[in-house]
Short mmCIF file of C-alpha atoms in Angstrom, two decimals:
data_model
loop_
_atom_site.label_atom_id
_atom_site.label_comp_id
_atom_site.label_asym_id
_atom_site.label_seq_id
_atom_site.Cartn_x
_atom_site.Cartn_y
_atom_site.Cartn_z
CA UNK G 30 -2.17 -9.64 -37.91
CA UNK G 31 -3.64 -13.13 -38.07
CA UNK G 32 -3.72 -15.18 -41.26
CA UNK G 33 -7.62 -15.15 -41.82
CA UNK G 34 -7.35 -17.66 -44.83
CA UNK G 35 -4.88 -20.30 -43.63
CA UNK G 36 -3.19 -22.44 -46.36
CA UNK G 37 -3.33 -26.07 -46.24
CA UNK G 38 0.46 -26.85 -47.86
CA UNK G 39 0.22 -30.74 -48.01
CA UNK G 40 4.07 -31.14 -47.49
CA UNK G 41 4.86 -34.63 -47.44
CA UNK G 42 7.28 -34.04 -43.99
CA UNK G 43 5.65 -35.19 -41.12
CA UNK G 44 6.59 -33.78 -37.72
CA UNK G 45 9.59 -35.39 -36.48
CA UNK G 46 9.77 -38.32 -33.42
CA UNK G 47 10.41 -34.52 -31.32
CA UNK G 48 6.88 -33.80 -31.47
CA UNK G 49 5.47 -36.28 -28.96
CA UNK G 50 6.34 -35.52 -25.52
CA UNK G 51 3.72 -34.27 -22.95
CA UNK G 52 3.78 -30.68 -22.99
CA UNK G 53 3.23 -30.32 -19.48
CA UNK G 54 6.64 -31.87 -19.14
CA UNK G 55 8.87 -30.61 -21.76
CA UNK G 56 12.07 -29.83 -20.84
CA UNK G 57 14.35 -27.02 -22.63
CA UNK G 58 14.33 -27.14 -26.08
CA UNK G 59 16.23 -28.97 -28.43
CA UNK G 60 16.68 -32.55 -28.59
CA UNK G 61 13.69 -38.05 -45.36
CA UNK G 62 11.62 -37.04 -48.02
CA UNK G 63 11.38 -39.11 -50.87
CA UNK G 64 13.25 -38.99 -54.20
CA UNK G 65 12.46 -36.30 -56.10
CA UNK G 66 10.07 -37.12 -58.87
CA UNK G 67 7.92 -34.25 -61.16
CA UNK G 68 6.16 -32.38 -58.65
CA UNK G 69 2.41 -32.31 -59.13
CA UNK G 70 -0.69 -30.67 -57.76
CA UNK G 71 -2.91 -32.65 -55.50
CA UNK G 72 -6.91 -32.35 -54.47
CA UNK G 73 -6.79 -30.32 -50.80
CA UNK G 74 -7.37 -31.89 -47.87
CA UNK G 75 -10.31 -30.49 -45.40
CA UNK G 76 -9.60 -26.82 -46.73
CA UNK G 77 -11.96 -26.57 -49.32
CA UNK G 78 -10.99 -25.60 -52.78
CA UNK G 79 -7.53 -24.29 -51.99
CA UNK G 80 -4.69 -26.51 -54.13
CA UNK G 81 -2.72 -28.33 -52.05
CA UNK G 82 1.27 -28.99 -52.92
CA UNK G 83 2.65 -32.34 -52.90
CA UNK G 84 6.83 -31.50 -52.19
CA UNK G 85 9.51 -34.00 -52.85
CA UNK G 86 13.04 -33.54 -52.09
CA UNK G 87 16.23 -34.15 -53.69
CA UNK G 88 18.08 -36.88 -52.20
CA UNK G 89 21.61 -35.51 -53.00
CA UNK G 90 23.84 -34.86 -50.08
CA UNK G 91 25.57 -32.02 -51.76
CA UNK G 92 25.65 -28.62 -50.45
CA UNK G 93 22.21 -27.96 -51.80
CA UNK G 94 22.77 -23.88 -52.18
CA UNK G 95 26.18 -24.61 -54.17
CA UNK G 96 24.66 -27.17 -56.01
CA UNK G 97 21.41 -25.14 -57.13
CA UNK G 98 23.50 -22.06 -58.25
CA UNK G 99 20.41 -19.91 -57.96
CA UNK G 100 21.82 -17.74 -55.00
CA UNK G 101 25.28 -16.78 -54.98
CA UNK G 102 27.16 -17.17 -51.35
CA UNK G 103 27.30 -13.05 -51.23
CA UNK G 104 23.98 -12.86 -52.11
CA UNK G 105 22.51 -15.41 -49.27
CA UNK G 106 25.00 -13.57 -46.91
CA UNK G 107 23.10 -10.01 -47.85
CA UNK G 108 19.42 -11.47 -47.10
CA UNK G 109 18.48 -13.12 -49.94
CA UNK G 110 15.92 -15.94 -50.31
CA UNK G 111 14.93 -18.33 -53.29
CA UNK G 112 11.16 -19.03 -53.23
CA UNK G 113 11.87 -21.33 -55.78
CA UNK G 114 14.21 -24.63 -54.37
CA UNK G 115 14.98 -25.50 -58.41
CA UNK G 116 13.25 -29.08 -57.65
CA UNK G 117 10.02 -28.84 -56.08
CA UNK G 118 6.80 -26.67 -55.55
CA UNK G 119 7.99 -26.35 -51.68
CA UNK G 120 6.68 -23.75 -50.17
CA UNK G 121 3.99 -23.07 -53.09
CA UNK G 122 0.19 -23.19 -53.49
CA UNK G 123 -2.64 -23.06 -56.24
CA UNK G 124 -5.37 -21.46 -56.86
CA UNK G 125 -6.83 -23.48 -59.06
CA UNK G 126 -6.21 -27.21 -59.25
CA UNK G 127 -6.80 -27.98 -62.47
CA UNK G 128 -3.76 -26.05 -63.18
CA UNK G 129 -0.88 -28.50 -64.18
CA UNK G 130 1.75 -26.84 -62.39
CA UNK G 131 4.83 -28.89 -62.30
CA UNK G 132 9.09 -28.60 -61.73
CA UNK G 133 10.76 -29.75 -65.34
CA UNK G 134 14.48 -29.10 -66.20
CA UNK G 135 14.85 -26.81 -63.30
CA UNK G 136 11.80 -24.84 -63.93
CA UNK G 137 8.40 -24.51 -63.14
CA UNK G 138 5.80 -24.52 -65.81
CA UNK G 139 2.19 -24.85 -66.69
CA UNK G 140 0.57 -25.12 -70.08
CA UNK G 141 -3.17 -26.01 -69.41
CA UNK G 142 -5.63 -25.38 -66.93
CA UNK G 143 -7.83 -22.19 -66.01
CA UNK G 144 -6.96 -19.01 -65.36
CA UNK G 145 -4.89 -18.86 -62.11
CA UNK G 146 -2.04 -18.41 -59.74
CA UNK G 147 1.00 -20.14 -57.95
CA UNK G 148 1.10 -18.38 -54.50
CA UNK G 149 4.08 -17.80 -52.27
CA UNK G 150 2.81 -19.35 -48.76
CA UNK G 151 3.98 -16.80 -46.61
CA UNK G 152 3.47 -12.59 -47.65
CA UNK G 153 5.96 -9.88 -47.92
CA UNK G 154 5.80 -5.86 -47.68
CA UNK G 155 8.77 -4.35 -49.23
CA UNK G 156 11.20 -6.40 -51.28
CA UNK G 157 13.16 -6.62 -54.67
CA UNK G 158 11.80 -9.55 -56.51
CA UNK G 159 14.04 -10.94 -59.40
CA UNK G 160 12.24 -13.45 -61.70
CA UNK G 161 13.38 -15.55 -64.76
CA UNK G 162 10.74 -17.07 -67.60
CA UNK G 163 10.40 -17.94 -70.60
CA UNK G 164 7.09 -17.69 -72.70
CA UNK G 165 5.77 -19.62 -75.75
CA UNK G 166 4.47 -17.45 -78.38
CA UNK G 167 1.07 -16.40 -77.64
CA UNK G 168 1.53 -16.74 -73.99
CA UNK G 169 -0.36 -14.44 -71.61
CA UNK G 170 1.11 -14.82 -68.00
CA UNK G 171 2.35 -12.61 -65.32
CA UNK G 172 4.03 -12.18 -61.87
CA UNK G 173 1.46 -10.93 -58.94
CA UNK G 174 3.12 -8.60 -56.13
CA UNK G 175 1.58 -7.92 -52.49
CA UNK G 176 -1.39 -10.57 -54.25
CA UNK G 177 -4.34 -11.67 -51.64
CA UNK G 178 -4.64 -15.18 -51.05
CA UNK G 179 -8.22 -14.95 -53.47
CA UNK G 180 -7.16 -12.64 -56.28
CA UNK G 181 -10.40 -11.57 -57.98
CA UNK G 182 -9.84 -7.80 -58.40
CA UNK G 183 -6.45 -6.72 -60.95
CA UNK G 184 -6.96 -3.32 -59.24
CA UNK G 185 -7.39 -4.26 -55.29
CA UNK G 186 -6.23 -7.55 -54.65
CA UNK G 187 -2.59 -7.83 -56.53
CA UNK G 188 -0.06 -5.76 -58.50
CA UNK G 189 0.23 -7.41 -61.87
CA UNK G 190 3.15 -7.61 -63.59
CA UNK G 191 2.85 -8.93 -66.99
CA UNK G 192 3.98 -11.29 -69.30
CA UNK G 193 2.56 -11.04 -72.92
CA UNK G 194 3.62 -9.75 -76.37
CA UNK G 195 0.20 -8.90 -77.27
CA UNK G 196 -2.61 -7.08 -75.40
CA UNK G 197 -5.97 -5.38 -76.63
CA UNK G 198 -5.58 -2.81 -74.00
CA UNK G 199 -2.01 -2.19 -74.77
CA UNK G 200 -0.41 -3.73 -71.01
CA UNK G 201 2.37 -5.66 -72.35
CA UNK G 202 5.38 -7.52 -70.78
CA UNK G 203 6.74 -5.36 -67.42
CA UNK G 204 3.28 -3.24 -67.35
CA UNK G 205 1.70 -3.18 -64.38
CA UNK G 206 -2.19 -4.37 -65.77
CA UNK G 207 -4.78 -1.74 -65.37
CA UNK G 208 -2.52 0.49 -63.67
CA UNK G 209 0.60 1.50 -65.72
CA UNK G 210 2.45 0.69 -68.85
CA UNK G 211 6.05 0.27 -69.85
CA UNK G 212 7.77 2.70 -71.23
CA UNK G 213 8.74 0.79 -74.18
CA UNK G 214 6.82 -1.95 -75.87
CA UNK G 215 8.18 -5.18 -75.59
CA UNK G 216 7.76 -7.69 -78.15
CA UNK G 217 9.08 -10.54 -79.68
CA UNK G 218 10.79 -12.21 -76.52
CA UNK G 219 8.53 -15.37 -76.93
CA UNK G 220 10.83 -18.39 -76.59
CA UNK G 221 13.60 -17.11 -74.60
CA UNK G 222 14.38 -16.75 -71.05
CA UNK G 223 14.41 -13.04 -69.91
CA UNK G 224 14.48 -11.44 -66.46
CA UNK G 225 12.02 -8.73 -64.40
CA UNK G 226 13.32 -7.34 -61.51
CA UNK G 227 11.06 -5.66 -59.27
CA UNK G 228 11.11 -3.49 -56.52
CA UNK G 229 7.91 -2.89 -54.34
CA UNK G 230 8.78 -0.23 -51.52
CA UNK G 231 6.09 1.30 -49.74
CA UNK G 232 3.99 3.26 -52.60
CA UNK G 233 6.36 2.46 -55.08
CA UNK G 234 6.73 -0.27 -57.51
CA UNK G 235 9.59 0.10 -60.10
CA UNK G 236 10.15 -2.83 -62.77
CA UNK G 237 13.44 -3.35 -64.82
CA UNK G 238 13.66 -5.83 -68.26
CA UNK G 239 16.51 -7.39 -68.90
CA UNK G 240 18.25 -4.96 -66.59
CA UNK G 241 16.65 -1.77 -68.25
CA UNK G 242 14.46 0.34 -66.24
CA UNK G 243 10.94 0.27 -67.89
CA UNK G 244 8.18 1.53 -65.35
CA UNK G 245 8.20 3.41 -62.11
CA UNK G 246 4.75 3.88 -60.37
CA UNK G 247 3.00 4.86 -57.41
CA UNK G 248 0.14 3.95 -55.74
CA UNK G 249 -1.83 6.55 -54.91
CA UNK G 250 -5.45 4.72 -54.57
CA UNK G 251 -7.11 4.24 -51.50
CA UNK G 252 -6.45 0.37 -52.54
CA UNK G 253 -2.72 0.66 -51.61
CA UNK G 254 -1.47 -2.62 -51.28
CA UNK G 255 1.45 -3.11 -48.50
CA UNK G 256 1.44 -6.62 -47.81
CA UNK G 257 0.48 -10.17 -50.01
CA UNK G 258 2.13 -12.99 -51.19
CA UNK G 259 4.27 -13.61 -54.46
CA UNK G 260 1.90 -15.01 -57.19
CA UNK G 261 2.76 -16.85 -60.60
CA UNK G 262 0.57 -16.67 -63.18
CA UNK G 263 -0.90 -19.16 -65.68
CA UNK G 264 -3.59 -17.68 -68.03
CA UNK G 265 -3.24 -18.73 -71.38
CA UNK G 266 -0.15 -20.51 -73.00
CA UNK G 267 2.84 -22.37 -71.56
CA UNK G 268 4.80 -20.30 -69.25
CA UNK G 269 7.78 -21.39 -67.89
CA UNK G 270 9.91 -19.91 -64.10
CA UNK G 271 13.35 -20.72 -63.22
CA UNK G 272 14.57 -18.30 -60.98
CA UNK G 273 12.55 -16.46 -58.23
CA UNK G 274 14.32 -14.64 -55.76
CA UNK G 275 13.19 -12.71 -53.05
CA UNK G 276 15.19 -9.56 -51.01
CA UNK G 277 13.50 -8.40 -48.17
CA UNK G 278 13.81 -4.51 -48.16
CA UNK G 279 13.67 -1.82 -44.71
CA UNK G 280 14.43 -4.30 -42.21
CA UNK G 281 14.96 -2.83 -38.69
CA UNK G 282 17.99 -3.53 -36.78
CA UNK G 283 17.16 -4.91 -33.38
CA UNK G 284 21.09 -5.01 -32.30
CA UNK G 285 23.50 -2.11 -32.53
CA UNK G 286 26.48 -4.20 -32.91
CA UNK G 287 28.42 -2.26 -29.76
CA UNK G 288 26.47 -3.40 -26.64
CA UNK G 289 22.99 -5.37 -25.33
CA UNK G 290 20.72 -2.19 -25.39
CA UNK G 291 17.31 -3.57 -26.28
CA UNK G 292 18.02 -6.75 -24.93
CA UNK G 293 17.57 -8.78 -21.49
CA UNK G 294 18.91 -11.81 -19.95
CA UNK G 295 16.36 -13.92 -18.83
CA UNK G 296 16.20 -14.37 -14.68
CA UNK G 297 18.22 -17.59 -13.96
CA UNK G 298 19.95 -17.69 -17.14
CA UNK G 299 23.60 -19.56 -16.64
CA UNK G 300 24.87 -18.70 -20.31
CA UNK G 301 26.70 -15.68 -20.69
CA UNK G 302 26.03 -12.93 -23.79
CA UNK G 303 28.95 -10.62 -24.65
CA UNK G 304 29.50 -8.18 -27.61
CA UNK G 305 32.72 -8.71 -29.70
CA UNK G 306 33.18 -8.31 -33.01
CA UNK G 307 29.91 -6.60 -33.74
CA UNK G 308 27.95 -10.03 -32.62
CA UNK G 309 26.38 -11.27 -29.80
CA UNK G 310 28.33 -14.43 -28.33
CA UNK G 311 26.83 -16.77 -26.11
CA UNK G 312 28.78 -19.28 -24.07
CA UNK G 313 28.02 -21.84 -21.36
CA UNK G 314 23.74 -22.72 -20.89
CA UNK G 315 21.66 -22.42 -20.40
CA UNK G 316 19.90 -19.08 -20.74
CA UNK G 317 18.40 -16.78 -22.84
CA UNK G 318 18.85 -13.27 -24.03
CA UNK G 319 15.64 -11.43 -25.09
CA UNK G 320 14.36 -8.28 -26.71
CA UNK G 321 12.33 -5.98 -24.83
CA UNK G 322 9.95 -5.65 -27.53
CA UNK G 323 7.24 -8.11 -29.04
CA UNK G 324 6.27 -8.75 -32.33
CA UNK G 325 3.66 -10.50 -34.47
CA UNK G 326 3.82 -11.12 -37.94
CA UNK G 327 7.25 -10.14 -39.61
CA UNK G 328 10.17 -11.01 -41.49
CA UNK G 329 13.50 -11.78 -39.09
CA UNK G 330 16.74 -12.59 -40.62
CA UNK G 331 19.56 -13.24 -38.82
CA UNK G 332 23.48 -14.52 -39.10
CA UNK G 333 24.77 -17.29 -36.93
CA UNK G 334 27.70 -19.05 -36.41
CA UNK G 335 28.37 -21.71 -33.89
CA UNK G 336 31.77 -22.36 -33.03
CA UNK G 337 32.52 -26.02 -32.43
CA UNK G 338 31.38 -28.85 -34.16
CA UNK G 339 27.50 -30.40 -33.30
CA UNK G 340 26.75 -27.41 -31.02
CA UNK G 341 23.29 -26.87 -30.06
CA UNK G 342 21.58 -23.25 -30.09
CA UNK G 343 18.63 -21.60 -31.64
CA UNK G 344 16.33 -19.01 -31.04
CA UNK G 345 12.64 -17.80 -30.05
CA UNK G 346 10.03 -15.94 -31.40
CA UNK G 347 6.61 -15.06 -30.06
CA UNK G 348 8.13 -15.60 -26.49
CA UNK G 349 6.19 -15.12 -23.50
CA UNK G 350 8.66 -12.76 -21.06
CA UNK G 351 11.07 -15.18 -20.03
CA UNK G 352 11.22 -15.92 -15.84
CA UNK G 353 13.27 -18.07 -14.11
CA UNK G 354 10.83 -20.94 -13.72
CA UNK G 355 9.94 -20.66 -17.37
CA UNK G 356 12.53 -19.04 -19.76
CA UNK G 357 11.48 -20.13 -22.85
CA UNK G 358 7.95 -20.36 -23.35
CA UNK G 359 7.50 -19.70 -27.14
CA UNK G 360 8.42 -21.02 -30.57
CA UNK G 361 11.85 -22.24 -31.61
CA UNK G 362 14.15 -22.17 -34.66
CA UNK G 363 16.67 -24.84 -34.47
CA UNK G 364 20.74 -24.20 -34.89
CA UNK G 365 22.12 -27.38 -35.10
CA UNK G 366 23.80 -28.55 -38.54
CA UNK G 367 24.63 -32.20 -37.73
CA UNK G 368 23.32 -35.16 -40.28
CA UNK G 369 22.90 -38.19 -40.49
CA UNK G 370 25.01 -40.78 -42.59
CA UNK G 371 26.76 -38.48 -44.74
CA UNK G 372 22.77 -37.36 -45.88
CA UNK G 373 21.99 -33.57 -45.33
CA UNK G 374 18.46 -34.91 -46.14
CA UNK G 375 18.65 -36.49 -42.74
CA UNK G 376 19.32 -33.95 -39.99
CA UNK G 377 20.60 -35.25 -36.89
CA UNK G 378 18.91 -33.48 -34.56
CA UNK G 379 15.76 -31.56 -36.44
CA UNK G 380 18.56 -29.72 -38.16
CA UNK G 381 19.26 -25.66 -38.36
CA UNK G 382 16.08 -24.05 -39.69
CA UNK G 383 13.51 -26.14 -37.67
CA UNK G 384 10.90 -25.45 -35.64
CA UNK G 385 11.86 -27.60 -32.88
CA UNK G 386 9.46 -30.35 -31.76
CA UNK G 387 6.85 -29.39 -34.73
CA UNK G 388 8.76 -29.78 -37.67
CA UNK G 389 11.92 -30.85 -39.22
CA UNK G 390 14.06 -29.13 -41.31
CA UNK G 391 13.52 -30.96 -44.86
CA UNK G 392 17.74 -30.40 -45.66
CA UNK G 393 20.48 -29.07 -43.74
CA UNK G 394 22.17 -26.06 -45.47
CA UNK G 395 24.62 -24.90 -42.97
CA UNK G 396 27.91 -25.88 -41.57
CA UNK G 397 29.28 -25.41 -37.95
CA UNK G 398 32.22 -22.90 -38.02
CA UNK G 399 30.61 -20.80 -40.56
CA UNK G 400 28.11 -17.93 -40.52
CA UNK G 401 24.98 -18.49 -42.12
CA UNK G 402 22.15 -16.71 -42.36
CA UNK G 403 18.47 -17.26 -41.37
CA UNK G 404 15.40 -15.68 -42.65
CA UNK G 405 12.02 -16.34 -40.75
CA UNK G 406 8.98 -15.15 -41.93
CA UNK G 407 5.45 -15.77 -40.13
CA UNK G 408 2.10 -14.86 -41.03
CA UNK G 409 -0.47 -15.60 -38.17
CA UNK G 410 -0.28 -19.77 -37.74
CA UNK G 411 2.33 -20.17 -40.28
CA UNK G 412 5.66 -19.66 -40.54
CA UNK G 413 8.57 -20.36 -43.16
CA UNK G 414 12.18 -20.50 -42.48
CA UNK G 415 15.11 -19.97 -45.08
CA UNK G 416 18.71 -20.90 -44.50
CA UNK G 417 21.22 -19.05 -46.37
CA UNK G 418 18.85 -18.82 -48.73
CA UNK G 419 16.83 -22.14 -49.09
CA UNK G 420 13.50 -22.94 -48.02
CA UNK G 421 13.78 -25.79 -44.89
CA UNK G 422 10.65 -25.25 -43.18
CA UNK G 423 7.33 -23.89 -44.22
CA UNK G 424 4.70 -25.24 -41.48
CA UNK G 425 1.73 -24.32 -40.12
CA UNK G 426 0.32 -24.54 -36.29
CA UNK G 427 -3.31 -26.43 -36.31
CA UNK G 428 -2.87 -26.75 -32.61
CA UNK G 429 -5.82 -25.41 -30.64
CA UNK G 430 -4.74 -22.08 -29.61
CA UNK G 431 -3.21 -21.67 -26.30
CA UNK G 432 -1.27 -18.15 -24.96
CA UNK G 433 2.17 -20.41 -24.71
CA UNK G 434 3.64 -21.68 -27.80
CA UNK G 435 4.69 -24.96 -26.06
CA UNK G 436 0.94 -26.07 -25.90
CA UNK G 437 -0.92 -24.71 -28.68
CA UNK G 438 -0.83 -22.14 -31.31
CA UNK G 439 -0.26 -18.57 -30.35
CA UNK G 440 -0.80 -16.09 -33.48
CA UNK G 441 0.10 -13.10 -30.57
CA UNK G 442 3.19 -10.88 -30.54
CA UNK G 443 5.78 -12.13 -28.72
CA UNK G 444 9.76 -11.98 -27.58
CA UNK G 445 12.51 -13.11 -29.60
CA UNK G 446 14.61 -15.11 -27.36
CA UNK G 447 18.74 -16.10 -28.22
CA UNK G 448 19.54 -19.61 -26.41
CA UNK G 449 22.79 -20.51 -24.55
CA UNK G 450 21.69 -24.37 -24.85
CA UNK G 451 24.21 -26.09 -22.43
CA UNK G 452 27.99 -25.74 -21.28
CA UNK G 453 29.19 -26.33 -24.42
CA UNK G 454 27.26 -23.24 -25.95
CA UNK G 455 29.71 -21.16 -28.19
CA UNK G 456 27.66 -19.45 -30.68
CA UNK G 457 27.79 -16.09 -32.28
CA UNK G 458 24.60 -14.01 -33.38
CA UNK G 459 24.76 -10.75 -35.89
CA UNK G 460 23.10 -8.70 -38.48
CA UNK G 461 19.82 -9.04 -36.34
CA UNK G 462 17.05 -7.47 -38.17
CA UNK G 463 12.86 -7.58 -38.52
CA UNK G 464 10.50 -6.06 -40.18
CA UNK G 465 6.42 -6.20 -39.39
CA UNK G 466 4.00 -7.10 -41.75
CA UNK G 467 0.39 -6.62 -42.09
CA UNK G 468 -1.66 -9.56 -42.80
CA UNK G 469 -1.92 -9.60 -46.82
#
């Protein structure tokens, strides 16, 4: 479904120089931000009342996943992603411009302004979410699940997992406000870091507080919500969030690990696609292997490994059916692990996770000769990409609509297509999964 309310996330990461060629003569695909400061809210551009986020990026050349310690290597490999990078508000938007959202000491924080929510820029359907928070005494806050873009009704627009030591109606911390109370009264946690673990799975919402199960709720109402944004609320008092990690659930496999059932080689391909050790092995090129089915808005995950230094590959999404004359008319998620001058914030060739010719990866996270996990989420004109759990791209296609994504915005469904880039191609793909999602 097309995202009806387009986000206007103002990311200070302009399009790459690769975004300049004339589309009609575009060849086969594949060709630094400022120093970290406290991240602040800026006034929104032409999108009305929506607050835009100015996202700045740490210039440290160290491997960001290892340095941040928000995810273990095992968690990243199993599909977990960090919605908060520990450094900035990249990938978030505020519903109210006057809230002083910022990042301090590795935590998202706010303590003044009106009652509002910081929303993830892409939605999720079924997921497990872990959120660490610290609330000052008297604070009222919460975590919103499956929230719409303009939350108003607490029983129709989102599920709120409350953060409050006192509440007249009794919906204390870990309760679902106006839906279900936690099985025990959680009080006296002000000033300490605590952990909420939340599982949204179909009609069910489960909540764990500091490792203990405290709520199980099944939504049988007509207002059942099956998809939406993750939201961090500032209501009253000071609130801090220092870890916001999510794992998509109920993904469907696109690759059986044995053969290429469900896939087809695009006519004219020079690449060879075989299956070995539960992975699709692509060598030589150029060529493409595409899914038989088409997908529109989704969470897509795969593991990728380049088998030599500086190899170039990628995969396409929302692609038109490939032909010998037009084998890859789609959006491309780049796979290229090179970076310049030892600085991972300066991609050598757009960077793994980039939407090639549209926006570069803000950081090169992955390495050649090692497996990495790539997560792609699309919703209408917006696409976000995580590499090993770190969000490297959050991009909205603002071009005029066109059937061909090389020429303009395409929100209709299309195929996934694995790329063999050139004669040096030697790349593996495995654990390829997808879950389609309705609009929030």
